């Protein structure tokens, strides 16, 4: 019986291929399938969102619209152009997605490598930048303190200048005036003179003081006032050609050029009073000779008075100028200190700024961040295209519903439980209802195999020093489908209801990476016996250690110093001195690392003395291993 069916199937195929019109007539219900290929080519796929649960309306709509657009069901033996195009789209989308992922991954790895190379030097630079910044801050504080001292000096100078308001500068003044009884009276003579002669004497006396002393003391003089404090006691008179008697007065006048207080006297300047400032001995002699007044006693008094005034004025002048020079000297010294400190600040700032990085460093960082963002964004979501085929076989005995997703399937894989097939009645039902039920059943039983889309991805570790590999898994966000082909055909005694679908599945990524591992730096460096000097043989190890420590700038560095055990003759000392020596060795290594621009705040320094030897005995070469410093830097430290 099977052999007869096989021969019959071959015969039908030969007839169908030899006469296309016969094959069309043999299709289900004689539906017209003579649509031109251009119709298939022009038709765009119409996608419907896969609903949650059983939503028969969506599937009925999809089937109905497909039959209407295609004017019936399609040819059983023909592959429509839209299906061929969709299969090409599946292949191309897979190729394009992986090619772009590889390009982005390559760019990400390349920019990360450039950045890592840059940062390997920047870790060291960051420590140096921090040290430079701290030094700049310290110098700026010194400058601020010096400026405060300069302000205080200016205040003190102003206080000193203000105190000069009551300090007089004396002048020797000769006054010629008409004789009056008041001038000749001894009682209140000075008060009368101060009241009568003030306006006539004030201007020439203050003018003389200003022209003589202002440039020397370098202080702007004020309006000032004067006061007569002494007068030559003898009355000296002289008659002119009109027999008018004139009185000659020789006065000691105190001027207050640093005072802003002016005289309250309102008397008017007397034009009949002649005032002469006697500023030197020669002028005194000339004045007495010209006026034909006085004698040797007057000249001696004037000479003595002038010399006393000169001495007092010069002493006062030297005191003032000396004090002002002190203020200026201190101020200039502090300003010089500021200039020197500012030069240091500028020099350190230049060095610091040179380490911050050029535009190239900023470009590398920018390119890395951009590449990282594009790479991570790209695999955050993905759309997967698939092709699914569903077949419902029906004959007089039973119905079978086959889900054909893969090309090579054996008979067992194609068969489904007859109970499921029994849920799709065939007899007497419209085709659109049958295909809608096939869609519902397919949606219920078809799940995308997410394991097929696992990807290898990369990300930087916590210390940003290397890339770690992870696995990219997915979860379904949404699905939609489009019907590519609906057809029915007869093979032997069986009727085949065939449904071809285009599926688009939107996925959200679930990146998985191993727990980050932080780096560990560990080294042992040997020292000379009884000293805190490192052996020359350990210097390469120190450089290697420094290179490792720079990779992890946030880790604390623990330095432990050790010595020989307590043994006579070949040990390193007492218990106390060994602890001290171990500490000195640890501190010496710390200073070496600080000199290499490591931040001093990262270190923990301890000493175990001779309590933890790694070698015992009398062999000096073995004991050398005890004279050591151990360095450990890890996240736990």
Coordinates of C-alpha atoms in Angstrom, one line a residue:
X1 CA 0.0 0.0 0.0
X2 CA 2.8 2.4 0.8
X3 CA 4.5 1.6 -2.4
X4 CA 1.4 2.4 -4.4
X5 CA 1.0 5.7 -2.6
X6 CA 4.7 6.6 -3.4
X7 CA 4.2 5.8 -7.1
X8 CA 1.0 7.9 -7.2
X9 CA 2.8 10.9 -5.6
X10 CA 5.5 10.8 -8.2
X11 CA 3.0 10.6 -11.0
X12 CA 1.1 13.6 -9.7
X13 CA 4.3 15.6 -9.4
X14 CA 5.2 14.9 -13.0
X15 CA 1.8 16.0 -14.2
X16 CA 2.0 19.2 -12.1
X17 CA 5.4 20.2 -13.3
X18 CA 4.6 19.5 -16.9
X19 CA 1.4 21.6 -16.9
X20 CA 1.2 24.5 -14.4
X21 CA -2.5 25.0 -15.1
X22 CA -3.2 21.5 -13.8
X23 CA -1.2 22.3 -10.6
X24 CA -3.2 25.4 -10.1
X25 CA -6.5 23.5 -10.5
X26 CA -5.4 21.0 -8.0
X27 CA -4.9 23.6 -5.3
X28 CA -7.5 23.9 -2.6
X29 CA -11.0 24.9 -3.8
X30 CA -9.6 26.0 -7.3
X31 CA -8.6 29.4 -5.8
X32 CA -7.2 31.7 -8.5
X33 CA -3.4 31.9 -7.9
X34 CA -2.4 33.4 -11.3
X35 CA -1.1 36.6 -9.6
X36 CA 2.0 38.0 -11.4
X37 CA 5.3 37.9 -9.7
X38 CA 5.3 41.7 -9.7
X39 CA 2.4 41.7 -7.3
X40 CA 4.4 39.6 -4.8
X41 CA 7.3 41.9 -5.3
X42 CA 5.3 45.1 -4.7
X43 CA 3.5 43.8 -1.6
X44 CA 5.0 44.9 1.7
X45 CA 4.8 42.8 4.8
X46 CA 2.0 43.7 7.2
X47 CA 3.0 43.0 10.8
X48 CA 0.7 42.4 13.8
X49 CA 1.8 42.5 17.4
X50 CA 1.6 39.1 19.0
X51 CA -1.0 39.4 21.7
X52 CA -0.8 38.1 25.2
X53 CA -2.8 34.9 25.7
X54 CA -5.5 33.9 23.2
X55 CA -6.6 36.8 21.2
X56 CA -8.4 35.3 18.3
X57 CA -9.4 38.6 16.8
X58 CA -5.8 39.6 16.0
X59 CA -5.2 36.3 14.2
X60 CA -8.5 36.3 12.4
X61 CA -7.8 39.9 11.2
X62 CA -4.3 38.8 10.0
X63 CA -5.6 35.8 8.1
X64 CA -8.6 37.7 6.6
X65 CA -6.4 40.6 5.4
X66 CA -3.8 38.3 3.9
X67 CA -6.5 36.4 1.9
X68 CA -8.1 39.6 0.7
X69 CA -4.8 41.2 -0.4
X70 CA -3.7 38.0 -2.2
X71 CA -7.2 37.4 -3.6
X72 CA -7.3 34.0 -2.1
X73 CA -4.8 31.5 -0.7
X74 CA -1.4 31.1 -2.5
X75 CA 0.0 28.4 -4.7
X76 CA 1.0 25.3 -2.8
X77 CA 4.1 24.6 -4.8
X78 CA 5.3 28.2 -5.3
X79 CA 7.6 30.1 -3.0
X80 CA 6.4 33.7 -3.0
X81 CA 8.8 36.5 -3.5
X82 CA 8.1 38.1 -0.1
X83 CA 9.2 34.9 1.5
X84 CA 12.4 34.7 -0.4
X85 CA 13.0 38.3 0.4
X86 CA 12.3 37.7 4.1
X87 CA 14.7 34.8 4.2
X88 CA 17.4 37.1 2.7
X89 CA 16.5 39.7 5.3
X90 CA 17.1 37.2 8.1
X91 CA 20.5 36.3 6.8
X92 CA 21.5 39.9 6.1
X93 CA 20.2 41.2 9.5
X94 CA 22.3 38.5 11.3
X95 CA 25.4 39.4 9.3
X96 CA 24.9 43.2 9.7
X97 CA 24.2 43.0 13.4
X98 CA 27.3 40.9 14.1
X99 CA 29.5 43.0 11.8
X100 CA 28.5 46.2 13.5
X101 CA 28.9 44.6 16.9
X102 CA 32.4 43.5 15.9
X103 CA 33.2 47.0 14.6
X104 CA 32.0 48.7 17.8
X105 CA 33.8 46.1 20.0
X106 CA 37.0 46.6 18.1
X107 CA 36.7 50.4 18.4
X108 CA 35.9 50.1 22.1
X109 CA 38.9 47.8 22.7
X110 CA 41.2 50.1 20.8
X111 CA 40.1 53.2 22.6
X112 CA 40.3 51.5 25.9
X113 CA 43.8 50.3 25.2
X114 CA 44.9 53.8 24.3
X115 CA 43.2 55.2 27.4
X116 CA 44.7 52.5 29.6
X117 CA 48.2 53.3 28.3
X118 CA 47.5 57.0 28.9
X119 CA 46.2 56.3 32.4
X120 CA 49.1 54.1 33.4
X121 CA 51.2 57.2 33.2
X122 CA 48.4 59.4 34.5
X123 CA 48.1 57.3 37.7
X124 CA 51.6 58.5 38.5
X125 CA 50.8 62.0 37.2
X126 CA 47.6 62.2 39.3
X127 CA 49.7 61.7 42.5
X128 CA 52.2 64.3 41.3
X129 CA 49.4 66.7 40.4
X130 CA 47.9 66.2 43.9
X131 CA 51.3 66.9 45.5
X132 CA 51.9 70.0 43.3
X133 CA 48.4 71.2 44.2
X134 CA 49.0 70.8 47.9
X135 CA 52.3 72.7 47.5
X136 CA 50.6 75.5 45.6
X137 CA 47.9 75.7 48.3
X138 CA 50.6 75.9 51.0
X139 CA 52.4 78.7 49.2
X140 CA 49.2 80.6 48.6
X141 CA 48.5 80.5 52.3
X142 CA 52.0 81.8 53.0
X143 CA 51.4 84.6 50.4
X144 CA 48.1 85.4 52.1
X145 CA 49.8 85.6 55.5
X146 CA 52.5 87.9 54.1
X147 CA 49.8 90.2 52.6
X148 CA 48.1 90.3 55.9
X149 CA 51.4 91.4 57.5
X150 CA 51.8 94.1 54.8
X151 CA 48.3 95.4 55.6
X152 CA 49.3 95.5 59.3
X153 CA 52.5 97.4 58.4
X154 CA 50.4 100.0 56.4
X155 CA 48.1 100.3 59.4
X156 CA 51.0 100.8 61.8
X157 CA 52.5 103.4 59.5
X158 CA 49.3 105.3 59.3
X159 CA 49.0 105.2 63.1
X160 CA 52.6 106.5 63.3
X161 CA 51.9 109.3 60.8
X162 CA 48.7 110.2 62.7
X163 CA 50.7 110.5 65.9
X164 CA 52.9 113.2 64.3
X165 CA 50.0 115.6 64.4
X166 CA 51.3 116.8 67.8
X167 CA 54.9 116.8 66.8
X168 CA 56.3 120.3 66.1
X169 CA 59.1 121.5 63.8
X170 CA 60.6 124.7 65.1
X171 CA 61.6 127.8 63.1
X172 CA 63.5 131.0 63.9
X173 CA 61.4 134.0 62.8
X174 CA 62.2 137.7 62.8
X175 CA 59.2 140.1 62.9
X176 CA 59.2 143.8 62.3
X177 CA 56.2 145.7 63.6
X178 CA 55.2 149.2 64.6
X179 CA 55.6 149.9 68.3
X180 CA 52.5 149.4 70.6
X181 CA 52.4 149.4 74.3
X182 CA 50.9 145.9 74.3
X183 CA 54.0 144.5 72.5
X184 CA 56.2 146.0 75.2
X185 CA 54.4 144.6 78.1
X186 CA 55.7 141.5 79.7
X187 CA 52.3 140.2 80.8
X188 CA 50.7 137.8 78.3
X189 CA 53.2 138.9 75.6
X190 CA 53.2 135.5 73.8
X191 CA 49.4 135.3 73.8
X192 CA 49.2 138.7 72.2
X193 CA 51.8 137.8 69.6
X194 CA 50.0 134.5 68.8
X195 CA 46.8 136.5 68.3
X196 CA 48.2 139.5 66.5
X197 CA 50.9 138.0 64.3
X198 CA 49.4 134.6 63.5
X199 CA 48.0 135.3 60.1
X200 CA 51.1 137.2 59.0
X201 CA 53.4 134.4 60.2
X202 CA 51.5 131.2 59.4
X203 CA 51.8 131.2 55.7
X204 CA 55.6 131.9 55.4
X205 CA 56.5 129.6 58.3
X206 CA 54.5 126.6 56.9
X207 CA 55.7 127.4 53.4
X208 CA 59.3 127.3 54.7
X209 CA 58.7 124.0 56.5
X210 CA 57.0 122.4 53.4
X211 CA 59.8 123.5 51.0
X212 CA 62.5 122.4 53.4
X213 CA 61.3 119.1 54.8
X214 CA 58.5 117.6 52.7
X215 CA 60.7 115.9 50.1
X216 CA 63.1 114.6 52.8
X217 CA 60.4 112.9 54.9
X218 CA 58.3 111.8 51.9
X219 CA 55.0 112.4 53.7
X220 CA 52.4 114.7 52.3
X221 CA 52.0 117.6 54.8
X222 CA 48.7 118.8 56.0
X223 CA 47.3 122.4 56.3
X224 CA 48.8 122.6 59.8
X225 CA 49.0 125.4 62.2
X226 CA 51.7 127.3 64.2
X227 CA 52.3 128.5 67.7
X228 CA 54.8 131.0 69.2
X229 CA 56.6 129.4 72.1
X230 CA 59.5 131.8 72.9
X231 CA 60.7 135.3 72.2
X232 CA 64.0 137.0 72.7
X233 CA 63.5 138.8 76.0
X234 CA 65.1 142.2 75.3
X235 CA 63.1 145.0 73.6
X236 CA 64.8 146.0 70.4
X237 CA 63.5 149.0 68.6
X238 CA 64.6 151.2 65.7
X239 CA 63.3 154.5 64.3
X240 CA 62.9 155.0 60.6
X241 CA 63.4 158.2 58.6
X242 CA 59.9 159.4 59.6
X243 CA 60.6 159.0 63.2
X244 CA 58.3 156.0 63.5
X245 CA 59.5 153.5 66.1
X246 CA 59.6 149.9 65.0
X247 CA 59.9 146.9 67.2
X248 CA 62.0 143.9 66.2
X249 CA 61.0 140.6 67.7
X250 CA 62.9 137.3 67.4
X251 CA 60.7 134.3 67.9
X252 CA 60.8 130.6 68.3
X253 CA 57.8 129.3 66.3
X254 CA 56.5 125.8 66.4
X255 CA 54.8 124.6 63.3
X256 CA 52.6 121.5 63.2
X257 CA 52.7 120.5 59.5
X258 CA 51.3 117.0 60.1
X259 CA 48.2 118.3 61.8
X260 CA 44.9 118.8 60.0
X261 CA 43.8 121.2 62.8
X262 CA 43.9 124.9 61.7
X263 CA 44.0 128.0 63.8
X264 CA 40.6 129.4 65.0
X265 CA 42.0 132.9 65.1
X266 CA 40.0 135.2 62.8
X267 CA 42.3 138.2 62.7
X268 CA 43.2 139.6 59.4
X269 CA 46.6 139.6 58.0
X270 CA 48.5 142.7 59.0
X271 CA 50.3 144.3 56.0
X272 CA 52.5 146.4 58.3
X273 CA 54.1 143.3 59.8
X274 CA 57.3 142.0 58.1
X275 CA 58.1 138.4 58.6
X276 CA 61.5 136.9 57.9
X277 CA 62.5 133.2 58.4
X278 CA 66.1 132.9 59.5
X279 CA 67.1 129.6 58.1
X280 CA 70.9 129.8 58.5
X281 CA 73.7 131.7 60.2
X282 CA 74.6 133.8 57.2
X283 CA 71.0 134.9 56.8
X284 CA 71.0 135.9 60.5
X285 CA 74.1 138.1 60.1
X286 CA 72.8 139.7 56.9
X287 CA 69.4 140.5 58.5
X288 CA 71.0 142.1 61.6
X289 CA 73.3 144.2 59.4
X290 CA 70.6 145.3 57.0
X291 CA 68.2 146.3 59.8
X292 CA 71.0 147.8 61.9
X293 CA 69.6 146.2 65.1
X294 CA 70.9 144.1 67.8
X295 CA 74.3 143.5 69.3
X296 CA 76.6 140.6 70.1
X297 CA 74.3 139.2 72.7
X298 CA 71.4 139.1 70.3
X299 CA 73.6 137.5 67.6
X300 CA 74.9 134.9 70.1
X301 CA 71.4 134.1 71.2
X302 CA 70.2 133.8 67.6
X303 CA 73.2 131.6 66.8
X304 CA 72.6 129.3 69.8
X305 CA 68.8 129.2 69.1
X306 CA 69.4 128.4 65.5
X307 CA 71.8 125.6 66.3
X308 CA 69.5 124.1 68.9
X309 CA 66.6 124.2 66.5
X310 CA 68.6 122.7 63.7
X311 CA 69.8 119.9 66.0
X312 CA 66.2 119.2 67.3
X313 CA 64.7 119.4 63.8
X314 CA 67.4 117.1 62.3
X315 CA 66.9 114.6 65.1
X316 CA 63.1 114.7 64.6
X317 CA 63.6 114.4 60.9
X318 CA 65.9 111.4 61.3
X319 CA 63.5 109.8 63.6
X320 CA 60.6 110.2 61.2
X321 CA 62.5 109.2 58.1
X322 CA 64.1 106.2 60.0
X323 CA 60.7 105.0 61.1
X324 CA 59.3 105.4 57.6
X325 CA 62.3 103.6 56.1
X326 CA 61.7 100.8 58.5
X327 CA 58.1 100.5 57.4
X328 CA 59.2 100.6 53.7
X329 CA 62.0 98.1 54.3
X330 CA 59.7 95.6 56.0
X331 CA 57.1 96.2 53.3
X332 CA 59.5 95.8 50.5
X333 CA 61.0 92.7 52.1
X334 CA 57.6 91.1 52.4
X335 CA 56.7 92.2 48.8
X336 CA 60.0 90.6 47.7
X337 CA 59.0 87.4 49.6
X338 CA 55.6 87.5 47.8
X339 CA 57.4 87.8 44.4
X340 CA 59.7 84.9 45.2
X341 CA 56.8 82.8 46.4
X342 CA 54.7 83.8 43.4
X343 CA 57.5 82.6 41.1
X344 CA 57.5 79.3 42.9
X345 CA 53.7 79.1 42.5
X346 CA 54.0 79.9 38.8
X347 CA 56.7 77.3 38.3
X348 CA 54.8 74.6 40.2
X349 CA 51.6 75.5 38.4
X350 CA 53.4 75.2 35.1
X351 CA 54.7 71.7 36.1
X352 CA 51.2 70.7 37.3
X353 CA 49.4 71.9 34.3
X354 CA 51.9 70.1 32.0
X355 CA 50.8 66.9 33.8
X356 CA 47.1 67.5 33.5
X357 CA 47.2 66.5 29.9
X358 CA 47.0 68.1 26.5
X359 CA 44.1 68.2 24.2
X360 CA 45.3 64.8 22.9
X361 CA 44.6 63.3 26.3
X362 CA 41.2 64.9 26.4
X363 CA 40.6 63.6 22.9
X364 CA 41.6 60.0 23.9
X365 CA 39.2 60.2 26.9
X366 CA 36.4 61.6 24.7
X367 CA 36.9 58.9 22.1
X368 CA 36.9 56.2 24.7
X369 CA 33.7 57.4 26.4
X370 CA 32.0 57.7 23.0
X371 CA 33.1 54.2 21.9
X372 CA 32.0 52.7 25.2
X373 CA 28.6 54.4 25.0
X374 CA 27.9 53.3 21.4
X375 CA 29.1 49.7 22.1
X376 CA 26.9 49.4 25.2
X377 CA 23.9 51.1 23.6
X378 CA 24.1 48.8 20.6
X379 CA 23.8 45.5 22.4
X380 CA 21.3 46.9 24.9
X381 CA 18.5 46.0 22.5
X382 CA 18.2 43.8 19.4
X383 CA 15.6 42.8 16.9
X384 CA 15.7 39.2 15.7
X385 CA 14.1 38.1 12.4
X386 CA 12.9 34.5 12.1
X387 CA 10.9 32.4 9.7
X388 CA 8.4 29.9 10.9
X389 CA 6.4 27.2 9.0
X390 CA 3.3 25.4 10.4
X391 CA 1.6 22.5 8.7
X392 CA -1.7 20.9 9.5
X393 CA -2.2 17.4 7.9
X394 CA -5.6 15.9 7.6
X395 CA -6.9 12.7 6.2
X396 CA -9.9 10.5 6.8
X397 CA -8.1 8.8 9.7
X398 CA -6.7 11.6 11.8
X399 CA -5.2 15.1 11.8
X400 CA -1.7 16.0 12.7
X401 CA -0.3 19.5 13.4
X402 CA 3.5 19.9 12.6
X403 CA 5.6 22.8 13.7
X404 CA 8.5 22.9 11.2
X405 CA 11.0 25.4 12.4
X406 CA 14.2 23.7 11.3
X407 CA 15.1 22.2 8.0
X408 CA 16.1 18.7 8.9
X409 CA 13.4 17.0 11.0
X410 CA 12.6 13.4 11.4
X411 CA 9.1 12.1 11.5
X412 CA 8.9 12.0 15.2
X413 CA 9.9 15.6 15.6
X414 CA 7.2 16.7 13.1
X415 CA 4.4 14.9 14.8
X416 CA 2.4 16.6 17.6
X417 CA 0.0 15.1 20.0
X418 CA -3.3 14.2 18.3
X419 CA -5.1 15.8 21.1
X420 CA -3.8 19.2 20.0
X421 CA -4.7 18.5 16.4
X422 CA -8.2 17.5 17.5
X423 CA -8.7 21.0 18.8
X424 CA -8.6 22.3 15.3
X425 CA -11.8 21.1 13.5
X426 CA -11.6 20.9 9.7
X427 CA -14.8 19.6 8.3
X428 CA -17.3 22.2 7.1
X429 CA -15.3 25.2 8.4
X430 CA -14.1 28.3 6.4
X431 CA -10.4 28.3 5.5
X432 CA -9.7 31.6 7.3
X433 CA -11.0 30.1 10.6
X434 CA -8.8 27.0 10.2
X435 CA -5.7 29.1 9.6
X436 CA -6.6 31.4 12.5
X437 CA -6.7 28.4 14.8
X438 CA -3.4 27.3 13.4
X439 CA -2.0 30.7 14.3
X440 CA -3.4 30.5 17.8
X441 CA -2.0 27.1 18.4
X442 CA 1.4 28.1 16.9
X443 CA 1.6 31.2 19.1
X444 CA 0.9 29.0 22.1
X445 CA 3.5 26.4 21.4
X446 CA 6.3 28.4 19.6
X447 CA 8.9 30.0 21.8
X448 CA 12.1 31.6 20.5
X449 CA 15.3 29.8 21.5
X450 CA 17.2 32.7 23.2
X451 CA 20.2 30.5 23.8
X452 CA 21.0 30.8 20.1
X453 CA 21.6 34.5 20.5
X454 CA 24.1 34.5 23.4
X455 CA 27.0 36.8 22.7
X456 CA 30.4 37.5 24.1
X457 CA 30.8 41.1 25.3
X458 CA 33.4 43.1 27.2
X459 CA 33.5 45.8 29.8
X460 CA 36.2 47.5 31.9
X461 CA 37.0 46.2 35.4
X462 CA 36.6 48.3 38.5
X463 CA 40.2 49.6 38.4
X464 CA 39.8 50.5 34.7
X465 CA 43.0 48.6 33.9
X466 CA 41.7 45.8 31.7
X467 CA 38.7 44.4 29.9
X468 CA 36.7 41.5 31.3
X469 CA 34.6 39.2 29.2
X470 CA 31.0 38.6 29.9
X471 CA 28.0 36.8 28.4
X472 CA 25.1 38.6 26.8
X473 CA 21.7 37.0 27.4
X474 CA 18.3 38.2 26.3
X475 CA 14.7 38.5 27.4
X476 CA 11.8 39.1 25.1
X477 CA 10.3 42.5 25.1
X478 CA 7.7 42.1 22.3
X479 CA 7.0 40.1 19.2
X480 CA 5.1 40.8 15.9
X481 CA 4.3 38.6 12.9
X482 CA 3.4 38.8 9.3
X483 CA 1.9 36.1 7.1
X484 CA 4.1 35.3 4.2
X485 CA 2.1 32.4 2.7
X486 CA -1.3 30.7 3.3
X487 CA -1.9 27.6 1.2
X488 CA -3.6 24.2 1.1
X489 CA -2.6 21.3 -1.0
X490 CA -3.2 17.5 -1.4
X491 CA -0.5 15.0 -1.1
X492 CA -1.9 11.6 -1.6
X493 CA -4.9 11.2 0.6
X494 CA -3.8 14.0 2.9
X495 CA -4.7 17.6 2.9
X496 CA -2.0 20.0 4.0
X497 CA -2.8 23.4 5.5
X498 CA 0.4 25.3 5.4
X499 CA 1.2 28.6 7.1
X500 CA 4.5 30.5 6.6
X501 CA 5.2 33.4 9.1
X502 CA 7.8 36.2 9.3
X503 CA 8.6 36.9 13.0
X504 CA 10.2 40.0 14.5
X505 CA 11.2 39.6 18.1
X506 CA 12.4 42.6 20.1
X507 CA 14.9 41.6 22.8
X508 CA 16.3 43.4 25.8
X509 CA 19.9 42.4 26.9
X510 CA 20.9 41.0 30.2
X511 CA 24.7 41.5 30.4
X512 CA 26.4 39.2 32.8
X513 CA 30.0 39.7 34.0
X514 CA 32.1 37.9 36.6
X515 CA 32.6 39.7 39.9
X516 CA 35.3 42.4 39.5
X517 CA 38.7 41.5 40.7
X518 CA 41.0 44.2 42.1
X519 CA 44.7 44.1 41.7
X520 CA 47.3 43.0 44.3
X521 CA 50.8 44.4 44.5
X522 CA 53.2 42.6 46.7
X523 CA 57.0 42.8 46.9
X524 CA 60.0 42.2 49.3
X525 CA 63.0 44.4 49.2
X526 CA 66.3 43.6 51.0
X527 CA 68.4 46.0 53.1
X528 CA 72.0 46.2 54.2
X529 CA 72.9 44.7 57.6
X530 CA 72.3 47.0 60.5
X531 CA 71.3 49.8 58.2
X532 CA 68.2 51.3 56.7
X533 CA 69.8 51.4 53.2
X534 CA 68.3 49.3 50.5
X535 CA 70.5 46.9 48.7
X536 CA 71.3 47.8 45.1
X537 CA 70.0 44.4 43.9
X538 CA 66.5 45.4 45.1
X539 CA 66.2 48.6 43.1
X540 CA 64.8 46.9 40.0
X541 CA 62.2 45.3 42.3
X542 CA 61.3 48.8 43.7
X543 CA 60.7 50.1 40.1
X544 CA 58.5 47.1 39.3
X545 CA 56.6 47.6 42.6
X546 CA 56.1 51.3 41.8
X547 CA 54.7 50.4 38.4
X548 CA 52.2 48.0 40.0
X549 CA 51.2 50.5 42.7
X550 CA 50.4 53.2 40.1
X551 CA 47.7 50.9 38.6
X552 CA 45.7 51.1 41.8
X553 CA 45.9 54.7 43.1
X554 CA 43.1 54.2 45.6
X555 CA 44.6 51.3 47.5
X556 CA 46.4 51.7 50.8
X557 CA 50.0 50.6 50.9
X558 CA 51.2 48.7 53.9
X559 CA 55.0 48.6 54.5
X560 CA 56.4 46.3 57.2
X561 CA 60.0 46.4 58.3
X562 CA 61.9 43.3 59.5
X563 CA 65.4 42.5 60.9
X564 CA 67.5 39.5 61.8
X565 CA 66.5 37.3 64.7
X566 CA 68.2 38.0 68.1
X567 CA 71.4 36.0 67.9
X568 CA 74.8 37.0 69.2
X569 CA 77.6 37.8 66.8
X570 CA 75.5 37.6 63.6
X571 CA 72.3 39.3 64.7
X572 CA 71.4 43.0 64.2
X573 CA 71.0 44.1 67.8
X574 CA 68.7 44.1 70.8
X575 CA 64.9 43.7 70.7
X576 CA 64.4 47.4 71.1
X577 CA 66.9 48.4 68.4
X578 CA 65.6 45.8 66.0
X579 CA 62.1 47.2 66.2
X580 CA 63.5 50.7 65.7
X581 CA 65.7 49.5 62.8
X582 CA 62.7 47.7 61.1
X583 CA 60.7 50.9 61.4
X584 CA 63.5 53.0 59.9
X585 CA 63.7 50.6 57.0
X586 CA 60.0 50.8 56.4
X587 CA 60.1 54.6 56.6
X588 CA 63.1 54.7 54.2
X589 CA 61.1 52.8 51.6
X590 CA 58.1 55.0 52.2
X591 CA 60.3 58.1 51.5
X592 CA 61.6 56.5 48.4
X593 CA 58.1 55.9 47.1
X594 CA 57.1 59.5 48.1
X595 CA 60.1 60.7 46.1
X596 CA 58.6 58.8 43.2
X597 CA 55.5 61.1 43.5
X598 CA 53.3 58.7 45.5
X599 CA 50.8 60.3 47.9
X600 CA 52.1 60.2 51.5
X601 CA 48.5 59.6 52.7
X602 CA 48.4 56.1 51.2
X603 CA 51.0 54.5 53.5
X604 CA 50.8 52.5 56.7
X605 CA 54.2 51.8 58.2
X606 CA 54.8 49.2 60.8
X607 CA 57.8 47.2 62.2
X608 CA 57.9 43.6 63.4
X609 CA 61.6 43.8 64.3
X610 CA 63.0 40.3 64.5
X611 CA 59.7 38.6 65.4
X612 CA 58.9 37.2 61.9
X613 CA 62.1 35.8 60.4
X614 CA 62.1 33.9 57.1
X615 CA 65.5 32.3 57.7
X616 CA 67.3 31.1 60.8
X617 CA 70.8 29.7 61.4
X618 CA 74.3 31.0 61.0
X619 CA 74.5 31.3 57.2
X620 CA 74.8 34.9 56.4
X621 CA 73.4 34.6 52.9
X622 CA 70.3 33.0 54.3
X623 CA 70.0 35.6 57.1
X624 CA 70.1 38.4 54.4
X625 CA 66.5 37.4 53.6
X626 CA 65.4 38.6 57.1
X627 CA 66.8 42.1 56.5
X628 CA 63.8 43.1 54.4
X629 CA 60.8 45.3 54.0
X630 CA 57.5 43.8 52.8
X631 CA 55.1 45.9 50.8
X632 CA 51.4 44.9 50.2
X633 CA 48.8 46.8 48.4
X634 CA 45.3 45.3 48.0
X635 CA 41.7 46.2 48.4
X636 CA 41.7 44.7 51.9
X637 CA 44.6 46.8 53.1

